[in-house]
Amino acid sequence: MDTFIEIEFFGKFADVAGARSTRRALTDSLTVTDLIDQLKQAEPGLGTAIDAPTTIILLNDTVSDRAAVLSKGDRLAFLPPVSGG
Amino acid sequence: MILLADQSFDPSALLVQFEQGAHGAGAIASFLGKVRARAGTEPVTGLTLENHPVLTQRSVAEIAEGARARWSLIDLLIVHRVGHVLADEPIVLVAAASIHRREAFVAVDFMMDHLKSTAYFWKKEYRSSGTHWIEPRSGDREDLRRWTQQD
């Protein structure tokens, strides 16, 4: 049975994704960067949006960098910069 | 007290409660923010405030801790709406109680600048032309810089 990574989208990213969450199969040594690349292939609009340098990436509710290696049961979230206004 | 409210709140009632609990205070300053009914010339019917289930509460708590670390406050209050808020409704209420007025004034200013720029909220505005995500403004970052330049 495949193991999946749960991915959540916040703010405008959820609108671009058309969903608040999705999941992707976990493969060996999969990094956040690898996952963004997968999303860019599958959904270019979403992948490009979340690949912005201002995106906040959370791994299990903690700010993460893109080199982080994902593990079974991890929750990944992509957050745009906060609104201000 | 810190409260993320998913329903309308009564700022007057909350301020009375805050004032009655702030024993020993010689000064209470407060700020009430409301949803603007216009974006430029365009009518706005409301805002949806999206939050993160863990980070939003944590970021607001850090702002409160930052104010307490800088000034000698007797108490503070942050109430922030989440969910859908209609135009003209309160969106944020901040108050600080201290012995003398200057600390209360400046603590409220500090908390508001940080709530705008470092708290995890995303705002979608409902205009007559459609919905519009509010992006960070350079003015918000400049407001925030005032506090780091003082260090």
PDB file of C-alpha atoms in Angstrom:
ATOM      1  CA  MET A   1       0.000   0.000   0.000  1.00  0.00           C
ATOM      2  CA  ASP A   2       1.312   3.439  -0.935  1.00  0.00           C
ATOM      3  CA  THR A   3       2.184   5.997   1.698  1.00  0.00           C
ATOM      4  CA  PHE A   4       1.103   9.565   1.142  1.00  0.00           C
ATOM      5  CA  ILE A   5       2.091  13.052   2.246  1.00  0.00           C
ATOM      6  CA  GLU A   6      -0.790  15.330   3.204  1.00  0.00           C
ATOM      7  CA  ILE A   7      -0.463  18.826   1.719  1.00  0.00           C
ATOM      8  CA  GLU A   8      -2.513  21.838   2.840  1.00  0.00           C
ATOM      9  CA  PHE A   9      -2.968  25.168   1.072  1.00  0.00           C
ATOM     10  CA  PHE A  10      -3.864  28.458   2.747  1.00  0.00           C
ATOM     11  CA  GLY A  11      -5.137  31.812   1.513  1.00  0.00           C
ATOM     12  CA  LYS A  12      -4.892  32.393  -2.214  1.00  0.00           C
ATOM     13  CA  PHE A  13      -3.059  29.079  -2.695  1.00  0.00           C
ATOM     14  CA  ALA A  14      -6.265  27.185  -1.829  1.00  0.00           C
ATOM     15  CA  ASP A  15      -8.081  29.169  -4.527  1.00  0.00           C
ATOM     16  CA  VAL A  16      -5.380  28.362  -7.084  1.00  0.00           C
ATOM     17  CA  ALA A  17      -5.412  24.674  -6.064  1.00  0.00           C
ATOM     18  CA  GLY A  18      -9.200  24.537  -6.085  1.00  0.00           C
ATOM     19  CA  ALA A  19      -8.946  22.633  -2.793  1.00  0.00           C
ATOM     20  CA  ARG A  20      -7.681  23.114   0.752  1.00  0.00           C
ATOM     21  CA  SER A  21      -5.645  19.929   0.683  1.00  0.00           C
ATOM     22  CA  THR A  22      -4.314  17.180  -1.496  1.00  0.00           C
ATOM     23  CA  ARG A  23      -1.899  14.304  -1.136  1.00  0.00           C
ATOM     24  CA  ARG A  24       1.027  12.898  -3.017  1.00  0.00           C
ATOM     25  CA  ALA A  25       2.797   9.557  -2.847  1.00  0.00           C
ATOM     26  CA  LEU A  26       5.857   9.495  -0.592  1.00  0.00           C
ATOM     27  CA  THR A  27       8.986   8.204  -2.274  1.00  0.00           C
ATOM     28  CA  ASP A  28      12.462   7.611  -0.839  1.00  0.00           C
ATOM     29  CA  SER A  29      14.356  10.781   0.089  1.00  0.00           C
ATOM     30  CA  LEU A  30      11.570  13.032  -1.198  1.00  0.00           C
ATOM     31  CA  THR A  31      12.319  16.661  -0.317  1.00  0.00           C
ATOM     32  CA  VAL A  32      10.033  19.691  -0.214  1.00  0.00           C
ATOM     33  CA  THR A  33      11.735  20.921  -3.398  1.00  0.00           C
ATOM     34  CA  ASP A  34      11.017  17.576  -5.104  1.00  0.00           C
ATOM     35  CA  LEU A  35       7.379  17.850  -4.121  1.00  0.00           C
ATOM     36  CA  ILE A  36       7.104  21.413  -5.443  1.00  0.00           C
ATOM     37  CA  ASP A  37       8.630  20.181  -8.720  1.00  0.00           C
ATOM     38  CA  GLN A  38       6.023  17.394  -8.862  1.00  0.00           C
ATOM     39  CA  LEU A  39       3.247  19.927  -8.346  1.00  0.00           C
ATOM     40  CA  LYS A  40       4.707  22.187 -11.040  1.00  0.00           C
ATOM     41  CA  GLN A  41       4.546  19.274 -13.475  1.00  0.00           C
ATOM     42  CA  ALA A  42       1.030  18.226 -12.504  1.00  0.00           C
ATOM     43  CA  GLU A  43      -0.505  21.653 -11.878  1.00  0.00           C
ATOM     44  CA  PRO A  44       1.717  24.397 -13.319  1.00  0.00           C
ATOM     45  CA  GLY A  45      -0.392  27.288 -11.983  1.00  0.00           C
ATOM     46  CA  LEU A  46      -0.333  25.960  -8.446  1.00  0.00           C
ATOM     47  CA  GLY A  47       3.279  24.843  -8.593  1.00  0.00           C
ATOM     48  CA  THR A  48       4.453  28.242  -9.798  1.00  0.00           C
ATOM     49  CA  ALA A  49       2.376  30.050  -7.152  1.00  0.00           C
ATOM     50  CA  ILE A  50       3.774  28.056  -4.222  1.00  0.00           C
ATOM     51  CA  ASP A  51       7.333  28.207  -5.584  1.00  0.00           C
ATOM     52  CA  ALA A  52       7.481  31.967  -4.865  1.00  0.00           C
ATOM     53  CA  PRO A  53      10.344  32.958  -2.526  1.00  0.00           C
ATOM     54  CA  THR A  54       7.842  34.594  -0.159  1.00  0.00           C
ATOM     55  CA  THR A  55       5.941  31.334   0.443  1.00  0.00           C
ATOM     56  CA  ILE A  56       6.001  30.095   4.020  1.00  0.00           C
ATOM     57  CA  ILE A  57       6.462  26.327   4.188  1.00  0.00           C
ATOM     58  CA  LEU A  58       5.351  24.450   7.280  1.00  0.00           C
ATOM     59  CA  LEU A  59       6.278  20.888   8.077  1.00  0.00           C
ATOM     60  CA  ASN A  60       4.135  19.580  10.932  1.00  0.00           C
ATOM     61  CA  ASP A  61       3.265  23.165  11.958  1.00  0.00           C
ATOM     62  CA  THR A  62       6.909  24.297  12.078  1.00  0.00           C
ATOM     63  CA  VAL A  63       8.559  26.557   9.510  1.00  0.00           C
ATOM     64  CA  SER A  64      10.688  24.397   7.232  1.00  0.00           C
ATOM     65  CA  ASP A  65      13.206  24.892   4.454  1.00  0.00           C
ATOM     66  CA  ARG A  66      12.946  23.329   1.029  1.00  0.00           C
ATOM     67  CA  ALA A  67      15.745  20.829   1.614  1.00  0.00           C
ATOM     68  CA  ALA A  68      13.771  19.025   4.323  1.00  0.00           C
ATOM     69  CA  VAL A  69      13.272  15.330   3.623  1.00  0.00           C
ATOM     70  CA  LEU A  70       9.685  14.178   4.051  1.00  0.00           C
ATOM     71  CA  SER A  71       8.694  11.177   6.165  1.00  0.00           C
ATOM     72  CA  LYS A  72       5.638   9.017   6.600  1.00  0.00           C
ATOM     73  CA  GLY A  73       2.841  10.864   8.386  1.00  0.00           C
ATOM     74  CA  ASP A  74       4.255  14.349   7.718  1.00  0.00           C
ATOM     75  CA  ARG A  75       1.890  17.252   7.088  1.00  0.00           C
ATOM     76  CA  LEU A  76       3.158  19.877   4.707  1.00  0.00           C
ATOM     77  CA  ALA A  77       1.510  23.292   4.329  1.00  0.00           C
ATOM     78  CA  PHE A  78       2.049  26.159   1.893  1.00  0.00           C
ATOM     79  CA  LEU A  79       1.148  29.635   3.154  1.00  0.00           C
ATOM     80  CA  PRO A  80       1.303  32.906   1.222  1.00  0.00           C
ATOM     81  CA  PRO A  81       2.717  35.977   2.993  1.00  0.00           C
ATOM     82  CA  VAL A  82       0.295  37.381   5.555  1.00  0.00           C
ATOM     83  CA  SER A  83      -2.101  40.015   4.268  1.00  0.00           C
ATOM     84  CA  GLY A  84      -1.404  43.209   6.178  1.00  0.00           C
ATOM     85  CA  GLY A  85      -3.799  45.818   4.877  1.00  0.00           C
TER      86      GLY A  85
ATOM     87  CA  MET B   1      -6.729  37.857  27.133  1.00  0.00           C
ATOM     88  CA  ILE B   2      -6.272  36.731  23.557  1.00  0.00           C
ATOM     89  CA  LEU B   3      -9.334  35.701  21.595  1.00  0.00           C
ATOM     90  CA  LEU B   4      -9.769  34.642  17.965  1.00  0.00           C
ATOM     91  CA  ALA B   5     -13.485  35.222  17.523  1.00  0.00           C
ATOM     92  CA  ASP B   6     -15.456  33.445  14.791  1.00  0.00           C
ATOM     93  CA  GLN B   7     -18.547  35.549  15.549  1.00  0.00           C
ATOM     94  CA  SER B   8     -19.202  39.292  15.862  1.00  0.00           C
ATOM     95  CA  PHE B   9     -18.007  40.774  19.149  1.00  0.00           C
ATOM     96  CA  ASP B  10     -19.139  43.731  21.238  1.00  0.00           C
ATOM     97  CA  PRO B  11     -16.090  45.998  21.749  1.00  0.00           C
ATOM     98  CA  SER B  12     -17.800  48.114  24.410  1.00  0.00           C
ATOM     99  CA  ALA B  13     -18.658  45.100  26.567  1.00  0.00           C
ATOM    100  CA  LEU B  14     -15.147  43.674  26.188  1.00  0.00           C
ATOM    101  CA  LEU B  15     -13.543  47.000  27.141  1.00  0.00           C
ATOM    102  CA  VAL B  16     -15.732  47.338  30.244  1.00  0.00           C
ATOM    103  CA  GLN B  17     -14.729  43.813  31.283  1.00  0.00           C
ATOM    104  CA  PHE B  18     -11.060  44.589  30.604  1.00  0.00           C
ATOM    105  CA  GLU B  19     -11.201  47.861  32.573  1.00  0.00           C
ATOM    106  CA  GLN B  20     -12.846  46.156  35.550  1.00  0.00           C
ATOM    107  CA  GLY B  21     -10.169  43.454  35.625  1.00  0.00           C
ATOM    108  CA  ALA B  22      -7.181  45.781  35.267  1.00  0.00           C
ATOM    109  CA  HIS B  23      -6.695  46.480  38.971  1.00  0.00           C
ATOM    110  CA  GLY B  24      -4.075  49.090  39.725  1.00  0.00           C
ATOM    111  CA  ALA B  25      -4.087  50.592  36.227  1.00  0.00           C
ATOM    112  CA  GLY B  26      -3.877  54.340  35.899  1.00  0.00           C
ATOM    113  CA  ALA B  27      -4.307  54.235  32.136  1.00  0.00           C
ATOM    114  CA  ILE B  28      -6.037  52.108  29.534  1.00  0.00           C
ATOM    115  CA  ALA B  29      -5.519  52.697  25.807  1.00  0.00           C
ATOM    116  CA  SER B  30      -7.418  50.853  23.109  1.00  0.00           C
ATOM    117  CA  PHE B  31      -7.723  50.562  19.339  1.00  0.00           C
ATOM    118  CA  LEU B  32     -10.719  49.279  17.395  1.00  0.00           C
ATOM    119  CA  GLY B  33     -10.320  48.328  13.744  1.00  0.00           C
ATOM    120  CA  LYS B  34     -13.352  47.979  11.475  1.00  0.00           C
ATOM    121  CA  VAL B  35     -13.798  46.561   7.984  1.00  0.00           C
ATOM    122  CA  ARG B  36     -13.678  49.436   5.521  1.00  0.00           C
ATOM    123  CA  ALA B  37     -16.763  49.678   3.302  1.00  0.00           C
ATOM    124  CA  ARG B  38     -14.721  50.846   0.307  1.00  0.00           C
ATOM    125  CA  ALA B  39     -11.497  49.884  -1.453  1.00  0.00           C
ATOM    126  CA  GLY B  40     -10.652  53.157  -3.161  1.00  0.00           C
ATOM    127  CA  THR B  41     -13.891  54.040  -4.906  1.00  0.00           C
ATOM    128  CA  GLU B  42     -15.197  50.488  -5.048  1.00  0.00           C
ATOM    129  CA  PRO B  43     -17.799  49.284  -2.523  1.00  0.00           C
ATOM    130  CA  VAL B  44     -16.748  46.397  -0.252  1.00  0.00           C
ATOM    131  CA  THR B  45     -19.354  44.126   1.329  1.00  0.00           C
ATOM    132  CA  GLY B  46     -16.997  42.263   3.665  1.00  0.00           C
ATOM    133  CA  LEU B  47     -13.812  40.325   4.305  1.00  0.00           C
ATOM    134  CA  THR B  48     -13.052  36.693   4.947  1.00  0.00           C
ATOM    135  CA  LEU B  49     -10.172  36.174   7.357  1.00  0.00           C
ATOM    136  CA  GLU B  50      -8.496  32.843   6.976  1.00  0.00           C
ATOM    137  CA  ASN B  51      -6.229  31.606   9.745  1.00  0.00           C
ATOM    138  CA  HIS B  52      -3.954  28.651  10.485  1.00  0.00           C
ATOM    139  CA  PRO B  53      -5.189  26.355  13.267  1.00  0.00           C
ATOM    140  CA  VAL B  54      -1.867  26.458  15.159  1.00  0.00           C
ATOM    141  CA  LEU B  55       0.296  29.293  13.849  1.00  0.00           C
ATOM    142  CA  THR B  56      -2.245  32.090  14.063  1.00  0.00           C
ATOM    143  CA  GLN B  57      -2.824  31.670  17.804  1.00  0.00           C
ATOM    144  CA  ARG B  58       0.931  31.220  18.343  1.00  0.00           C
ATOM    145  CA  SER B  59       1.829  34.358  16.370  1.00  0.00           C
ATOM    146  CA  VAL B  60      -0.724  36.495  18.214  1.00  0.00           C
ATOM    147  CA  ALA B  61       0.524  35.148  21.559  1.00  0.00           C
ATOM    148  CA  GLU B  62       4.102  36.077  20.558  1.00  0.00           C
ATOM    149  CA  ILE B  63       2.970  39.644  19.820  1.00  0.00           C
ATOM    150  CA  ALA B  64       1.393  39.868  23.275  1.00  0.00           C
ATOM    151  CA  GLU B  65       4.574  38.466  24.855  1.00  0.00           C
ATOM    152  CA  GLY B  66       6.629  41.018  22.896  1.00  0.00           C
ATOM    153  CA  ALA B  67       4.552  43.881  24.297  1.00  0.00           C
ATOM    154  CA  ARG B  68       4.806  42.539  27.845  1.00  0.00           C
ATOM    155  CA  ALA B  69       8.575  42.163  27.492  1.00  0.00           C
ATOM    156  CA  ARG B  70       9.011  45.779  26.344  1.00  0.00           C
ATOM    157  CA  TRP B  71       6.687  47.616  28.694  1.00  0.00           C
ATOM    158  CA  SER B  72       5.403  47.165  32.204  1.00  0.00           C
ATOM    159  CA  LEU B  73       1.785  46.335  31.469  1.00  0.00           C
ATOM    160  CA  ILE B  74      -0.835  45.408  34.003  1.00  0.00           C
ATOM    161  CA  ASP B  75      -2.891  43.599  31.395  1.00  0.00           C
ATOM    162  CA  LEU B  76      -3.520  43.467  27.666  1.00  0.00           C
ATOM    163  CA  LEU B  77      -6.323  42.433  25.366  1.00  0.00           C
ATOM    164  CA  ILE B  78      -6.255  41.224  21.770  1.00  0.00           C
ATOM    165  CA  VAL B  79      -9.501  40.191  20.068  1.00  0.00           C
ATOM    166  CA  HIS B  80      -9.261  39.372  16.361  1.00  0.00           C
ATOM    167  CA  ARG B  81     -12.025  38.143  14.087  1.00  0.00           C
ATOM    168  CA  VAL B  82     -11.684  35.113  11.875  1.00  0.00           C
ATOM    169  CA  GLY B  83     -14.205  33.943   9.287  1.00  0.00           C
ATOM    170  CA  HIS B  84     -16.464  36.289   7.355  1.00  0.00           C
ATOM    171  CA  VAL B  85     -16.795  39.863   8.620  1.00  0.00           C
ATOM    172  CA  LEU B  86     -19.233  42.333   7.097  1.00  0.00           C
ATOM    173  CA  ALA B  87     -18.239  45.885   6.144  1.00  0.00           C
ATOM    174  CA  ASP B  88     -18.415  48.300   9.089  1.00  0.00           C
ATOM    175  CA  GLU B  89     -18.158  45.452  11.621  1.00  0.00           C
ATOM    176  CA  PRO B  90     -15.285  45.320  14.143  1.00  0.00           C
ATOM    177  CA  ILE B  91     -12.375  43.184  12.989  1.00  0.00           C
ATOM    178  CA  VAL B  92      -9.806  43.784  15.746  1.00  0.00           C
ATOM    179  CA  LEU B  93      -9.761  45.198  19.268  1.00  0.00           C
ATOM    180  CA  VAL B  94      -6.515  45.796  21.144  1.00  0.00           C
ATOM    181  CA  ALA B  95      -6.140  47.317  24.609  1.00  0.00           C
ATOM    182  CA  ALA B  96      -3.341  47.788  27.116  1.00  0.00           C
ATOM    183  CA  ALA B  97      -3.494  48.759  30.786  1.00  0.00           C
ATOM    184  CA  SER B  98      -0.551  50.335  32.588  1.00  0.00           C
ATOM    185  CA  ILE B  99       0.220  52.626  35.488  1.00  0.00           C
ATOM    186  CA  HIS B 100       0.946  55.639  33.267  1.00  0.00           C
ATOM    187  CA  ARG B 101      -0.553  56.479  29.867  1.00  0.00           C
ATOM    188  CA  ARG B 102       2.573  56.457  27.656  1.00  0.00           C
ATOM    189  CA  GLU B 103       3.194  52.726  28.026  1.00  0.00           C
ATOM    190  CA  ALA B 104      -0.444  51.891  27.257  1.00  0.00           C
ATOM    191  CA  PHE B 105      -0.456  54.073  24.112  1.00  0.00           C
ATOM    192  CA  VAL B 106       2.787  52.688  22.733  1.00  0.00           C
ATOM    193  CA  ALA B 107       1.943  49.064  23.543  1.00  0.00           C
ATOM    194  CA  VAL B 108      -1.299  49.305  21.561  1.00  0.00           C
ATOM    195  CA  ASP B 109       0.584  50.855  18.625  1.00  0.00           C
ATOM    196  CA  PHE B 110       3.205  48.058  18.791  1.00  0.00           C
ATOM    197  CA  MET B 111       0.613  45.283  18.916  1.00  0.00           C
ATOM    198  CA  MET B 112      -1.364  46.689  15.977  1.00  0.00           C
ATOM    199  CA  ASP B 113       1.720  47.081  13.770  1.00  0.00           C
ATOM    200  CA  HIS B 114       2.699  43.492  14.500  1.00  0.00           C
ATOM    201  CA  LEU B 115      -0.817  42.097  14.075  1.00  0.00           C
ATOM    202  CA  LYS B 116      -0.821  43.620  10.582  1.00  0.00           C
ATOM    203  CA  SER B 117       2.528  42.187   9.522  1.00  0.00           C
ATOM    204  CA  THR B 118       3.485  39.131  11.553  1.00  0.00           C
ATOM    205  CA  ALA B 119       0.224  37.460  12.591  1.00  0.00           C
ATOM    206  CA  TYR B 120      -0.936  34.625  10.344  1.00  0.00           C
ATOM    207  CA  PHE B 121      -4.090  35.979   8.738  1.00  0.00           C
ATOM    208  CA  TRP B 122      -5.078  36.062   5.081  1.00  0.00           C
ATOM    209  CA  LYS B 123      -7.802  38.467   4.026  1.00  0.00           C
ATOM    210  CA  LYS B 124     -10.082  38.061   1.052  1.00  0.00           C
ATOM    211  CA  GLU B 125     -12.015  41.203   0.231  1.00  0.00           C
ATOM    212  CA  TYR B 126     -15.477  41.035  -1.361  1.00  0.00           C
ATOM    213  CA  ARG B 127     -15.801  43.922  -3.806  1.00  0.00           C
ATOM    214  CA  SER B 128     -18.545  44.686  -6.291  1.00  0.00           C
ATOM    215  CA  SER B 129     -16.171  43.501  -9.048  1.00  0.00           C
ATOM    216  CA  GLY B 130     -15.375  40.186  -7.323  1.00  0.00           C
ATOM    217  CA  THR B 131     -13.092  38.786  -4.622  1.00  0.00           C
ATOM    218  CA  HIS B 132      -9.568  40.031  -4.075  1.00  0.00           C
ATOM    219  CA  TRP B 133      -6.825  38.668  -1.786  1.00  0.00           C
ATOM    220  CA  ILE B 134      -5.160  41.484   0.130  1.00  0.00           C
ATOM    221  CA  GLU B 135      -1.393  41.424  -0.393  1.00  0.00           C
ATOM    222  CA  PRO B 136       1.257  42.735   2.042  1.00  0.00           C
ATOM    223  CA  ARG B 137       1.824  46.494   1.696  1.00  0.00           C
ATOM    224  CA  SER B 138       5.187  48.230   1.896  1.00  0.00           C
ATOM    225  CA  GLY B 139       3.608  50.590   4.436  1.00  0.00           C
ATOM    226  CA  ASP B 140       3.001  47.656   6.795  1.00  0.00           C
ATOM    227  CA  ARG B 141       6.683  46.690   6.619  1.00  0.00           C
ATOM    228  CA  GLU B 142       7.708  50.298   7.258  1.00  0.00           C
ATOM    229  CA  ASP B 143       5.418  50.408  10.283  1.00  0.00           C
ATOM    230  CA  LEU B 144       7.092  47.279  11.599  1.00  0.00           C
ATOM    231  CA  ARG B 145      10.573  48.706  11.026  1.00  0.00           C
ATOM    232  CA  ARG B 146       9.839  51.525  13.479  1.00  0.00           C
ATOM    233  CA  TRP B 147      10.080  48.988  16.315  1.00  0.00           C
ATOM    234  CA  THR B 148      13.341  47.370  15.254  1.00  0.00           C
ATOM    235  CA  GLN B 149      15.030  50.729  14.632  1.00  0.00           C
ATOM    236  CA  GLN B 150      14.366  51.695  18.243  1.00  0.00           C
ATOM    237  CA  ASP B 151      16.396  48.727  19.535  1.00  0.00           C
TER     238      ASP B 151
END
